[in-house]
Amino acid sequence: MAIKPRFTKQGTTPDEISEGHTEHPTGKHPVDEKLPPLKMATTGLQHVAAMYAGVVAPPLIVGAAVGLSPKELTFLTGACLFTAGLATFLQTLGFWKIGARLPFVNGVTFAGVAPMIAVVNSTDDKKDALPVIFGAVIVAGVLGFIAAPFFSKLVRFFPPVVTGTVITLIGVSLMPVAFGWAQGPNPAAKDYGSTTYLTLAGITLVIVLLLRRFTTGFVKQIAVLLGLIIGTLVAIPFGVTDFSPIGDADVVGFPTPFHFGAPQFAAAAIVSLCVVMVVSMTESTADMLALGEIVERPADEKTIAAGLRADTLGSALSPLFNGFMCSAFAQNIGLVAMTKIRSRYVVATGGGFLVLMGLCPMAASLIAVVPRPVLGGAGVVLFGSVAASGIQTLVKANLERDNNVLIVAVSLAVGLIPIAAPEFYHAFPETAKIILDSGISTGCVAAVILNLMFNHIGRGEDADDVTAPMEPGGEIAQTRTVAGAATSAGSSAAGVH
């Protein structure tokens, strides 16, 4: 009797099967699979490399605004790495009803940078700025944790036409980050965007593409990590690779609780960070829906509620160790989509590396050695993969209907405003700009509202023709089941085993 894999897509190739598209003899879903130690370590480190710059950027920016010394700035950065690792553990491993238990990386959200800088600028004594920020993050995290199960109920308003649009926006919104990295580490420098930097980014991109095209198995899966290593080595003759962070870093350093002082609670700061929390929860919901589709374990209401609890609990605990608000990292979704490695334990291993980096600044400095243009070249592949996943979801969104085409068209346009015209909302209040400057959030809200307007409100006898809200992946899973049954029947008739 033939044994039919349960987690194989229709038309899966043998090479894709080697990358984790099928269920293993253990009977576990690939998300719950534990890989061999070496593979876990290398692929986990690849996740760290993909998100490292995003984690360290907020503390560097906020720390500089506060006026921290280089040593204190290093401490703050290490603390954010440490808390990102703890938050990743909560999300991937989880306990009770906390954690989506998907290959989800958590770290400091960049959405909080602008309001945190505003808090710094409005604080008379800069020494009080960080305690005020930490107090606001704690309150926002606790309130978000309480609201998580109610917020997750919005999942029924995310049919494929909405999720596909949002996933595409996530990828497109991240592309400017990769382009910025490719131009160099300092936008104010004269050599920013020089041919040297762009050439290094291009070389790294080509290396990753060649490895993906001409290698197989494990080497193909860690193509991004190998591309970063080779790209860093190539950058040495250009004088771009800086090894000084290794020599300047301490071997051991623990993020002492409340190192910068006990948290302070200021109403204005709390309101501002609560708005950021709402934005963060919206983006995390979209990210979980995207990742659920990619790993073929659709994120339902229960999963999203558990994931949001992990996000918010991680944020509430982060200030204890001098960290900022935590959220899911969309760039790592691209890595999962590209490598086809769906194990949450791989990402948990990456979380372990983040914790070690927080405890050992010298280890953290190894990732810091990778030149920004090299990261940019790899980022093009990673973030583009997210956008491609969104397009794949839109294919299932019944775009023959004019209404759905309009939903996608307008939502993408609204979501691209902050990218195409960064100063578009300059006349709006700062609090409103926190939401409006997030293309993912505005595009997501627009898609949900337009879907309700065109496909549900006021629909009468033709309501059955509407693409109705559903549990994410429900329609897709049903299609796969039907297709799989048909294929199985056809194979049996043909005598194929």
Short mmCIF file of C-alpha atoms in Angstrom, two decimals:
data_model
loop_
_atom_site.label_atom_id
_atom_site.label_comp_id
_atom_site.label_asym_id
_atom_site.label_seq_id
_atom_site.Cartn_x
_atom_site.Cartn_y
_atom_site.Cartn_z
CA MET A 1 0.00 0.00 0.00
CA ALA A 2 1.35 3.40 -0.92
CA ILE A 3 2.03 5.87 1.87
CA LYS A 4 0.83 9.35 0.92
CA PRO A 5 2.49 12.35 2.60
CA ARG A 6 -0.03 14.66 4.23
CA PHE A 7 1.90 17.92 3.99
CA THR A 8 2.93 17.85 0.33
CA LYS A 9 1.65 20.51 -2.04
CA GLN A 10 0.16 19.51 -5.36
CA GLY A 11 2.99 19.29 -7.88
CA THR A 12 5.82 19.15 -5.32
CA THR A 13 9.16 18.27 -6.85
CA PRO A 14 11.68 15.80 -5.33
CA ASP A 15 14.01 18.71 -4.58
CA GLU A 16 11.25 20.51 -2.69
CA ILE A 17 10.49 17.36 -0.71
CA SER A 18 14.10 17.33 0.49
CA GLU A 19 13.54 20.86 1.77
CA GLY A 20 10.74 19.95 4.15
CA HIS A 21 7.56 20.04 2.06
CA THR A 22 6.49 16.61 3.22
CA GLU A 23 5.78 15.01 6.52
CA HIS A 24 8.57 12.97 8.04
CA PRO A 25 8.23 9.39 9.32
CA THR A 26 7.72 10.76 12.85
CA GLY A 27 4.20 11.81 11.80
CA LYS A 28 4.82 15.42 12.95
CA HIS A 29 3.94 18.53 11.01
CA PRO A 30 7.16 20.16 9.68
CA VAL A 31 6.52 23.09 12.04
CA ASP A 32 6.97 20.75 15.02
CA GLU A 33 9.96 18.88 13.60
CA LYS A 34 13.32 18.92 15.38
CA LEU A 35 16.22 18.93 12.92
CA PRO A 36 19.76 17.56 13.48
CA PRO A 37 21.87 19.80 15.79
CA LEU A 38 24.19 21.18 13.08
CA LYS A 39 21.28 22.03 10.81
CA MET A 40 19.39 23.64 13.71
CA ALA A 41 22.40 25.76 14.63
CA THR A 42 23.24 27.00 11.13
CA THR A 43 19.67 27.71 10.07
CA GLY A 44 18.92 29.33 13.43
CA LEU A 45 21.98 31.56 13.02
CA GLN A 46 20.72 32.47 9.55
CA HIS A 47 17.52 33.83 11.13
CA VAL A 48 19.61 35.91 13.55
CA ALA A 49 21.66 37.33 10.69
CA ALA A 50 18.49 38.29 8.81
CA MET A 51 17.01 40.26 11.71
CA TYR A 52 20.08 41.49 13.61
CA ALA A 53 20.18 44.94 12.06
CA GLY A 54 16.49 45.46 12.78
CA VAL A 55 16.96 44.59 16.46
CA VAL A 56 19.97 46.79 17.14
CA ALA A 57 18.82 49.85 15.17
CA PRO A 58 16.14 51.10 17.67
CA PRO A 59 18.40 50.98 20.77
CA LEU A 60 21.23 52.64 18.84
CA ILE A 61 18.94 55.45 17.68
CA VAL A 62 17.16 55.98 21.02
CA GLY A 63 20.38 55.56 23.02
CA ALA A 64 22.11 58.20 20.92
CA ALA A 65 19.16 60.58 21.44
CA VAL A 66 19.42 60.09 25.20
CA GLY A 67 23.16 60.75 25.04
CA LEU A 68 24.41 57.41 26.34
CA SER A 69 28.14 56.73 26.41
CA PRO A 70 29.49 54.06 24.01
CA LYS A 71 29.64 51.57 26.88
CA GLU A 72 26.06 52.28 27.96
CA LEU A 73 24.93 52.15 24.33
CA THR A 74 26.51 48.70 23.99
CA PHE A 75 24.71 47.64 27.18
CA LEU A 76 21.33 48.84 25.85
CA THR A 77 21.87 47.04 22.54
CA GLY A 78 22.82 43.82 24.32
CA ALA A 79 19.71 44.12 26.51
CA CYS A 80 17.50 44.38 23.41
CA LEU A 81 19.14 41.28 21.91
CA PHE A 82 18.59 39.41 25.18
CA THR A 83 14.91 40.37 25.44
CA ALA A 84 14.37 39.58 21.74
CA GLY A 85 15.60 36.05 22.46
CA LEU A 86 13.25 35.67 25.42
CA ALA A 87 10.31 36.97 23.35
CA THR A 88 11.19 34.53 20.56
CA PHE A 89 11.10 31.66 23.08
CA LEU A 90 7.63 32.77 24.16
CA GLN A 91 6.44 32.85 20.54
CA THR A 92 7.97 29.60 19.24
CA LEU A 93 7.92 27.29 22.28
CA GLY A 94 5.17 28.93 24.29
CA PHE A 95 3.31 27.75 27.35
CA TRP A 96 -0.34 27.64 28.37
CA LYS A 97 -2.22 29.87 25.88
CA ILE A 98 0.84 31.99 25.11
CA GLY A 99 2.79 31.67 21.87
CA ALA A 100 1.68 31.01 18.28
CA ARG A 101 4.10 28.03 18.18
CA LEU A 102 5.09 28.97 14.64
CA PRO A 103 8.61 29.76 13.31
CA PHE A 104 8.23 33.37 14.37
CA VAL A 105 11.12 35.66 15.38
CA ASN A 106 10.36 38.46 17.84
CA GLY A 107 12.42 41.57 18.44
CA VAL A 108 12.29 45.31 19.06
CA THR A 109 9.66 46.93 16.86
CA PHE A 110 10.86 49.91 14.82
CA ALA A 111 7.35 51.41 15.02
CA GLY A 112 8.18 52.62 18.52
CA VAL A 113 11.30 54.58 17.57
CA ALA A 114 9.55 57.86 16.61
CA PRO A 115 7.35 58.09 19.74
CA MET A 116 10.29 57.08 21.96
CA ILE A 117 12.39 59.87 20.45
CA ALA A 118 9.45 62.22 21.11
CA VAL A 119 9.47 61.10 24.76
CA VAL A 120 13.21 61.79 24.95
CA ASN A 121 12.78 65.26 23.47
CA SER A 122 9.94 66.11 25.85
CA THR A 123 11.84 65.00 28.98
CA ASP A 124 13.69 67.78 30.79
CA ASP A 125 16.25 65.47 32.37
CA LYS A 126 17.46 62.99 29.76
CA LYS A 127 18.34 60.54 32.54
CA ASP A 128 14.61 60.09 33.13
CA ALA A 129 13.81 59.43 29.46
CA LEU A 130 14.52 55.68 29.45
CA PRO A 131 12.62 55.00 32.73
CA VAL A 132 9.62 56.90 31.30
CA ILE A 133 9.82 54.84 28.09
CA PHE A 134 10.11 51.60 30.04
CA GLY A 135 7.09 52.48 32.18
CA ALA A 136 5.00 53.23 29.10
CA VAL A 137 6.04 49.96 27.43
CA ILE A 138 5.06 47.96 30.54
CA VAL A 139 1.58 49.50 30.63
CA ALA A 140 1.09 49.08 26.86
CA GLY A 141 2.22 45.45 27.11
CA VAL A 142 -0.16 44.62 29.95
CA LEU A 143 -3.13 46.28 28.22
CA GLY A 144 -2.25 44.52 24.96
CA PHE A 145 -2.11 41.17 26.75
CA ILE A 146 -5.60 41.71 28.13
CA ALA A 147 -6.92 42.78 24.71
CA ALA A 148 -5.27 39.94 22.74
CA PRO A 149 -8.22 37.47 22.69
CA PHE A 150 -10.62 40.23 21.59
CA PHE A 151 -8.21 41.58 18.97
CA SER A 152 -7.75 38.08 17.52
CA LYS A 153 -11.45 37.84 16.64
CA LEU A 154 -10.73 40.19 13.74
CA VAL A 155 -9.25 37.17 11.94
CA ARG A 156 -12.62 36.38 10.36
CA PHE A 157 -12.30 39.58 8.38
CA PHE A 158 -9.19 38.31 6.59
CA PRO A 159 -10.22 36.25 3.51
CA PRO A 160 -7.56 35.61 0.78
CA VAL A 161 -8.22 38.96 -0.93
CA VAL A 162 -7.24 40.70 2.32
CA THR A 163 -4.42 38.40 3.47
CA GLY A 164 -2.86 38.33 0.01
CA THR A 165 -2.87 42.12 -0.16
CA VAL A 166 -1.37 42.48 3.32
CA ILE A 167 1.33 39.85 2.74
CA THR A 168 2.31 41.57 -0.50
CA LEU A 169 2.46 44.90 1.34
CA ILE A 170 4.69 43.40 4.04
CA GLY A 171 7.23 42.34 1.42
CA VAL A 172 7.05 45.57 -0.57
CA SER A 173 7.25 47.70 2.59
CA LEU A 174 10.44 45.92 3.64
CA MET A 175 12.20 46.43 0.31
CA PRO A 176 13.29 50.02 1.12
CA VAL A 177 15.04 48.62 4.19
CA ALA A 178 17.12 46.35 1.96
CA PHE A 179 17.81 49.21 -0.45
CA GLY A 180 18.91 51.40 2.46
CA TRP A 181 21.28 48.71 3.73
CA ALA A 182 22.71 48.30 0.23
CA GLN A 183 23.73 51.97 0.13
CA GLY A 184 25.88 51.82 3.25
CA PRO A 185 25.79 52.16 7.03
CA ASN A 186 25.48 55.94 7.33
CA PRO A 187 23.01 57.98 5.23
CA ALA A 188 24.86 61.16 6.21
CA ALA A 189 28.22 59.94 4.89
CA LYS A 190 29.59 61.17 1.57
CA ASP A 191 30.08 57.64 0.27
CA TYR A 192 26.48 56.63 1.00
CA GLY A 193 25.15 54.92 -2.12
CA SER A 194 28.62 54.68 -3.68
CA THR A 195 29.37 52.18 -6.44
CA THR A 196 31.48 50.20 -3.96
CA TYR A 197 28.56 49.63 -1.61
CA LEU A 198 26.11 48.87 -4.41
CA THR A 199 28.59 46.48 -6.02
CA LEU A 200 28.99 44.55 -2.77
CA ALA A 201 25.21 44.33 -2.43
CA GLY A 202 24.96 43.10 -6.01
CA ILE A 203 27.70 40.51 -5.48
CA THR A 204 25.94 39.17 -2.39
CA LEU A 205 22.64 38.97 -4.24
CA VAL A 206 24.26 37.07 -7.11
CA ILE A 207 25.98 34.67 -4.68
CA VAL A 208 22.68 33.85 -2.97
CA LEU A 209 20.95 33.35 -6.32
CA LEU A 210 23.72 31.09 -7.63
CA LEU A 211 23.67 29.00 -4.46
CA ARG A 212 19.90 28.67 -4.69
CA ARG A 213 20.10 27.71 -8.37
CA PHE A 214 23.05 25.32 -8.50
CA THR A 215 23.10 23.66 -5.08
CA THR A 216 20.73 21.23 -3.39
CA GLY A 217 19.70 20.08 0.07
CA PHE A 218 21.32 21.63 3.12
CA VAL A 219 23.65 23.99 1.23
CA LYS A 220 20.70 25.39 -0.70
CA GLN A 221 18.76 25.94 2.52
CA ILE A 222 21.52 28.02 4.12
CA ALA A 223 22.23 29.99 0.94
CA VAL A 224 21.52 33.31 2.69
CA LEU A 225 23.93 32.57 5.55
CA LEU A 226 26.63 31.46 3.11
CA GLY A 227 25.97 34.55 1.02
CA LEU A 228 26.47 36.76 4.08
CA ILE A 229 29.74 35.00 4.98
CA ILE A 230 31.14 35.10 1.43
CA GLY A 231 29.94 38.67 0.93
CA THR A 232 31.70 39.73 4.15
CA LEU A 233 34.94 38.11 2.98
CA VAL A 234 34.64 39.79 -0.43
CA ALA A 235 34.17 43.14 1.31
CA ILE A 236 37.49 42.91 3.19
CA PRO A 237 39.69 44.11 0.26
CA PHE A 238 37.32 47.05 -0.22
CA GLY A 239 37.98 48.20 3.34
CA VAL A 240 34.31 47.96 4.21
CA THR A 241 34.47 45.15 6.76
CA ASP A 242 35.09 46.53 10.24
CA PHE A 243 36.40 44.06 12.83
CA SER A 244 36.78 46.65 15.59
CA PRO A 245 33.46 45.70 17.28
CA ILE A 246 35.00 42.36 18.24
CA GLY A 247 38.00 43.93 19.95
CA ASP A 248 35.94 46.54 21.77
CA ALA A 249 33.30 44.12 23.10
CA ASP A 250 33.29 42.52 26.55
CA VAL A 251 33.27 38.74 26.82
CA VAL A 252 30.49 38.61 29.42
CA GLY A 253 27.75 41.09 30.25
CA PHE A 254 24.34 40.56 31.87
CA PRO A 255 21.49 43.06 31.38
CA THR A 256 21.04 44.04 35.03
CA PRO A 257 17.33 44.61 35.79
CA PHE A 258 16.33 48.29 35.75
CA HIS A 259 19.91 49.31 35.00
CA PHE A 260 18.78 52.80 33.94
CA GLY A 261 16.43 53.28 36.89
CA ALA A 262 12.99 52.17 38.05
CA PRO A 263 10.21 52.66 35.49
CA GLN A 264 8.28 55.93 35.60
CA PHE A 265 4.71 56.32 34.39
CA ALA A 266 3.82 59.42 32.36
CA ALA A 267 0.34 59.67 30.81
CA ALA A 268 1.45 61.15 27.47
CA ALA A 269 4.14 58.51 26.96
CA ILE A 270 1.70 55.72 27.90
CA VAL A 271 -0.92 56.89 25.38
CA SER A 272 1.72 57.19 22.66
CA LEU A 273 3.14 53.69 23.26
CA CYS A 274 -0.38 52.19 23.51
CA VAL A 275 -1.02 53.47 19.97
CA VAL A 276 2.22 51.79 18.90
CA MET A 277 1.01 48.58 20.56
CA VAL A 278 -2.19 48.65 18.49
CA VAL A 279 -0.12 49.15 15.33
CA SER A 280 2.22 46.35 16.39
CA MET A 281 -0.66 43.95 17.09
CA THR A 282 -2.19 44.72 13.68
CA GLU A 283 1.09 43.99 11.92
CA SER A 284 1.67 40.85 13.99
CA THR A 285 -1.79 39.57 13.05
CA ALA A 286 -0.98 40.08 9.38
CA ASP A 287 2.43 38.43 9.84
CA MET A 288 0.91 35.39 11.55
CA LEU A 289 -1.62 35.00 8.74
CA ALA A 290 1.21 35.22 6.21
CA LEU A 291 3.43 32.73 8.01
CA GLY A 292 0.53 30.34 8.58
CA GLU A 293 -0.06 30.16 4.83
CA ILE A 294 3.65 29.70 4.08
CA VAL A 295 4.14 26.80 6.53
CA GLU A 296 0.73 25.28 5.68
CA ARG A 297 -0.59 25.60 9.21
CA PRO A 298 -3.16 28.41 8.81
CA ALA A 299 -3.33 30.77 11.76
CA ASP A 300 -6.82 30.63 13.23
CA GLU A 301 -8.31 32.84 15.93
CA LYS A 302 -6.84 30.72 18.73
CA THR A 303 -3.34 30.82 17.22
CA ILE A 304 -3.45 34.58 16.69
CA ALA A 305 -4.66 35.18 20.26
CA ALA A 306 -1.79 33.06 21.60
CA GLY A 307 0.70 34.84 19.33
CA LEU A 308 -0.50 38.28 20.41
CA ARG A 309 -0.23 37.22 24.05
CA ALA A 310 3.40 36.28 23.41
CA ASP A 311 4.06 39.63 21.72
CA THR A 312 2.48 41.66 24.49
CA LEU A 313 3.87 39.61 27.38
CA GLY A 314 7.33 39.85 25.85
CA SER A 315 6.86 43.62 25.62
CA ALA A 316 5.66 43.90 29.23
CA LEU A 317 8.65 41.90 30.53
CA SER A 318 11.24 43.47 28.23
CA PRO A 319 11.75 46.71 30.28
CA LEU A 320 12.67 44.58 33.30
CA PHE A 321 15.90 43.81 31.43
CA ASN A 322 16.15 47.27 29.82
CA GLY A 323 14.56 46.31 26.51
CA PHE A 324 11.88 47.95 24.38
CA MET A 325 8.54 46.85 22.91
CA CYS A 326 8.75 43.53 21.04
CA SER A 327 6.94 42.45 17.91
CA ALA A 328 7.15 39.83 15.16
CA PHE A 329 9.82 40.34 12.51
CA ALA A 330 8.38 40.18 9.00
CA GLN A 331 11.77 39.80 7.30
CA ASN A 332 12.19 36.33 8.77
CA ILE A 333 8.97 35.21 7.12
CA GLY A 334 10.81 35.67 3.82
CA LEU A 335 13.58 33.38 5.05
CA VAL A 336 11.07 30.65 5.94
CA ALA A 337 9.40 31.03 2.54
CA MET A 338 12.69 30.80 0.69
CA THR A 339 14.42 27.99 2.59
CA LYS A 340 11.27 25.87 3.09
CA ILE A 341 12.54 25.08 6.61
CA ARG A 342 9.41 25.41 8.71
CA SER A 343 10.51 24.08 12.09
CA ARG A 344 9.71 26.40 14.98
CA TYR A 345 12.61 24.83 16.87
CA VAL A 346 15.02 26.29 14.31
CA VAL A 347 13.73 29.77 15.17
CA ALA A 348 13.84 28.90 18.88
CA THR A 349 17.51 28.04 18.34
CA GLY A 350 17.92 31.49 16.81
CA GLY A 351 16.31 32.88 19.96
CA GLY A 352 18.95 31.02 21.96
CA PHE A 353 21.67 32.74 19.94
CA LEU A 354 20.04 36.11 20.67
CA VAL A 355 20.07 35.37 24.40
CA LEU A 356 23.74 34.36 24.23
CA MET A 357 24.56 37.54 22.32
CA GLY A 358 22.86 39.54 25.04
CA LEU A 359 24.96 37.76 27.64
CA CYS A 360 28.15 37.85 25.56
CA PRO A 361 28.64 41.16 23.71
CA MET A 362 31.68 39.73 21.92
CA ALA A 363 29.46 37.06 20.30
CA ALA A 364 26.99 39.73 19.25
CA SER A 365 29.78 41.68 17.61
CA LEU A 366 30.42 38.80 15.18
CA ILE A 367 27.13 39.50 13.43
CA ALA A 368 27.87 43.23 13.59
CA VAL A 369 30.93 42.60 11.42
CA VAL A 370 28.72 41.85 8.39
CA PRO A 371 28.76 45.04 6.27
CA ARG A 372 25.40 46.72 5.78
CA PRO A 373 25.58 46.47 1.93
CA VAL A 374 26.04 42.71 2.24
CA LEU A 375 22.90 42.55 4.37
CA GLY A 376 21.14 44.64 1.73
CA GLY A 377 21.96 42.22 -1.06
CA ALA A 378 20.57 39.29 0.93
CA GLY A 379 17.57 41.37 2.01
CA VAL A 380 16.40 41.77 -1.58
CA VAL A 381 15.87 38.00 -1.77
CA LEU A 382 14.34 37.70 1.70
CA PHE A 383 11.86 40.55 1.42
CA GLY A 384 11.01 39.80 -2.20
CA SER A 385 10.08 36.27 -1.12
CA VAL A 386 7.46 37.69 1.24
CA ALA A 387 5.90 39.76 -1.56
CA ALA A 388 5.90 36.71 -3.83
CA SER A 389 4.05 34.73 -1.15
CA GLY A 390 1.42 37.46 -1.07
CA ILE A 391 0.98 37.26 -4.82
CA GLN A 392 0.54 33.48 -4.54
CA THR A 393 -2.26 34.05 -2.01
CA LEU A 394 -3.91 36.65 -4.26
CA VAL A 395 -4.07 34.05 -7.03
CA LYS A 396 -6.58 32.21 -4.82
CA ALA A 397 -8.59 35.39 -4.14
CA ASN A 398 -11.05 35.19 -7.06
CA LEU A 399 -9.69 38.26 -8.85
CA GLU A 400 -12.05 37.66 -11.77
CA ARG A 401 -14.51 39.67 -9.71
CA ASP A 402 -14.17 43.42 -10.26
CA ASN A 403 -14.86 44.10 -6.58
CA ASN A 404 -11.83 42.11 -5.47
CA VAL A 405 -9.62 43.82 -8.04
CA LEU A 406 -10.69 47.19 -6.62
CA ILE A 407 -9.99 46.02 -3.05
CA VAL A 408 -6.46 44.96 -3.97
CA ALA A 409 -5.78 48.04 -6.11
CA VAL A 410 -6.87 50.64 -3.55
CA SER A 411 -5.41 48.82 -0.52
CA LEU A 412 -2.02 48.48 -2.19
CA ALA A 413 -2.10 52.15 -3.15
CA VAL A 414 -2.94 53.23 0.41
CA GLY A 415 -0.27 50.93 1.85
CA LEU A 416 2.39 52.25 -0.52
CA ILE A 417 1.84 55.92 0.37
CA PRO A 418 4.48 55.99 3.17
CA ILE A 419 6.98 54.42 0.77
CA ALA A 420 6.23 56.41 -2.38
CA ALA A 421 5.55 59.73 -0.60
CA PRO A 422 7.13 59.69 2.89
CA GLU A 423 6.02 63.27 3.64
CA PHE A 424 2.41 62.69 2.56
CA TYR A 425 1.07 62.86 6.14
CA HIS A 426 3.40 65.61 7.36
CA ALA A 427 0.51 67.90 8.39
CA PHE A 428 -1.12 65.28 10.62
CA PRO A 429 -0.56 65.10 14.41
CA GLU A 430 2.36 62.98 15.54
CA THR A 431 0.05 60.42 17.18
CA ALA A 432 -1.86 59.91 13.92
CA LYS A 433 1.38 59.64 11.96
CA ILE A 434 2.41 56.65 14.08
CA ILE A 435 -0.41 54.71 12.41
CA LEU A 436 -0.46 56.42 9.00
CA ASP A 437 3.28 56.02 8.46
CA SER A 438 2.90 52.23 8.73
CA GLY A 439 1.92 51.14 5.24
CA ILE A 440 1.21 47.62 6.46
CA SER A 441 -1.30 48.85 9.04
CA THR A 442 -3.07 51.36 6.78
CA GLY A 443 -3.17 48.92 3.87
CA CYS A 444 -4.52 46.20 6.15
CA VAL A 445 -7.28 48.43 7.52
CA ALA A 446 -8.17 49.61 4.01
CA ALA A 447 -8.40 46.02 2.72
CA VAL A 448 -10.65 44.92 5.60
CA ILE A 449 -12.99 47.93 5.23
CA LEU A 450 -13.21 47.64 1.44
CA ASN A 451 -13.84 43.90 1.65
CA LEU A 452 -16.76 44.52 4.01
CA MET A 453 -18.07 47.36 1.84
CA PHE A 454 -17.92 45.55 -1.51
CA ASN A 455 -18.47 41.94 -0.52
CA HIS A 456 -20.75 41.97 2.53
CA ILE A 457 -22.62 45.14 3.50
CA GLY A 458 -25.87 45.42 1.59
CA ARG A 459 -25.49 42.10 -0.19
CA GLY A 460 -28.82 40.38 -0.73
CA GLU A 461 -29.74 37.49 -2.95
CA ASP A 462 -26.30 37.25 -4.54
CA ALA A 463 -24.53 36.91 -1.18
CA ASP A 464 -23.45 33.39 -2.08
CA ASP A 465 -21.26 34.84 -4.83
CA VAL A 466 -19.28 36.79 -2.28
CA THR A 467 -15.84 35.86 -1.02
CA ALA A 468 -16.89 35.57 2.61
CA PRO A 469 -14.68 36.02 5.65
CA MET A 470 -13.28 32.68 6.71
CA GLU A 471 -10.70 31.08 8.88
CA PRO A 472 -7.35 31.78 7.16
CA GLY A 473 -6.40 28.93 4.89
CA GLY A 474 -9.78 27.21 5.22
CA GLU A 475 -10.66 27.56 1.55
CA ILE A 476 -7.10 26.70 0.55
CA ALA A 477 -7.01 23.65 2.77
CA GLN A 478 -10.32 22.47 1.31
CA THR A 479 -8.98 22.90 -2.20
CA ARG A 480 -5.87 20.94 -1.34
CA THR A 481 -7.95 18.17 0.19
CA VAL A 482 -10.13 17.88 -2.90
CA ALA A 483 -7.11 18.05 -5.20
CA GLY A 484 -5.27 15.49 -3.12
CA ALA A 485 -8.25 13.12 -3.17
CA ALA A 486 -8.58 13.48 -6.91
CA THR A 487 -4.89 12.87 -7.42
CA SER A 488 -4.96 9.85 -5.13
CA ALA A 489 -7.92 8.39 -7.00
CA GLY A 490 -6.25 9.02 -10.34
CA SER A 491 -3.00 7.47 -9.17
CA SER A 492 -4.79 4.37 -7.87
CA ALA A 493 -6.62 3.96 -11.16
CA ALA A 494 -3.34 4.18 -13.05
CA GLY A 495 -1.64 1.74 -10.72
CA VAL A 496 0.88 4.32 -9.48
CA HIS A 497 2.23 3.75 -5.94
#
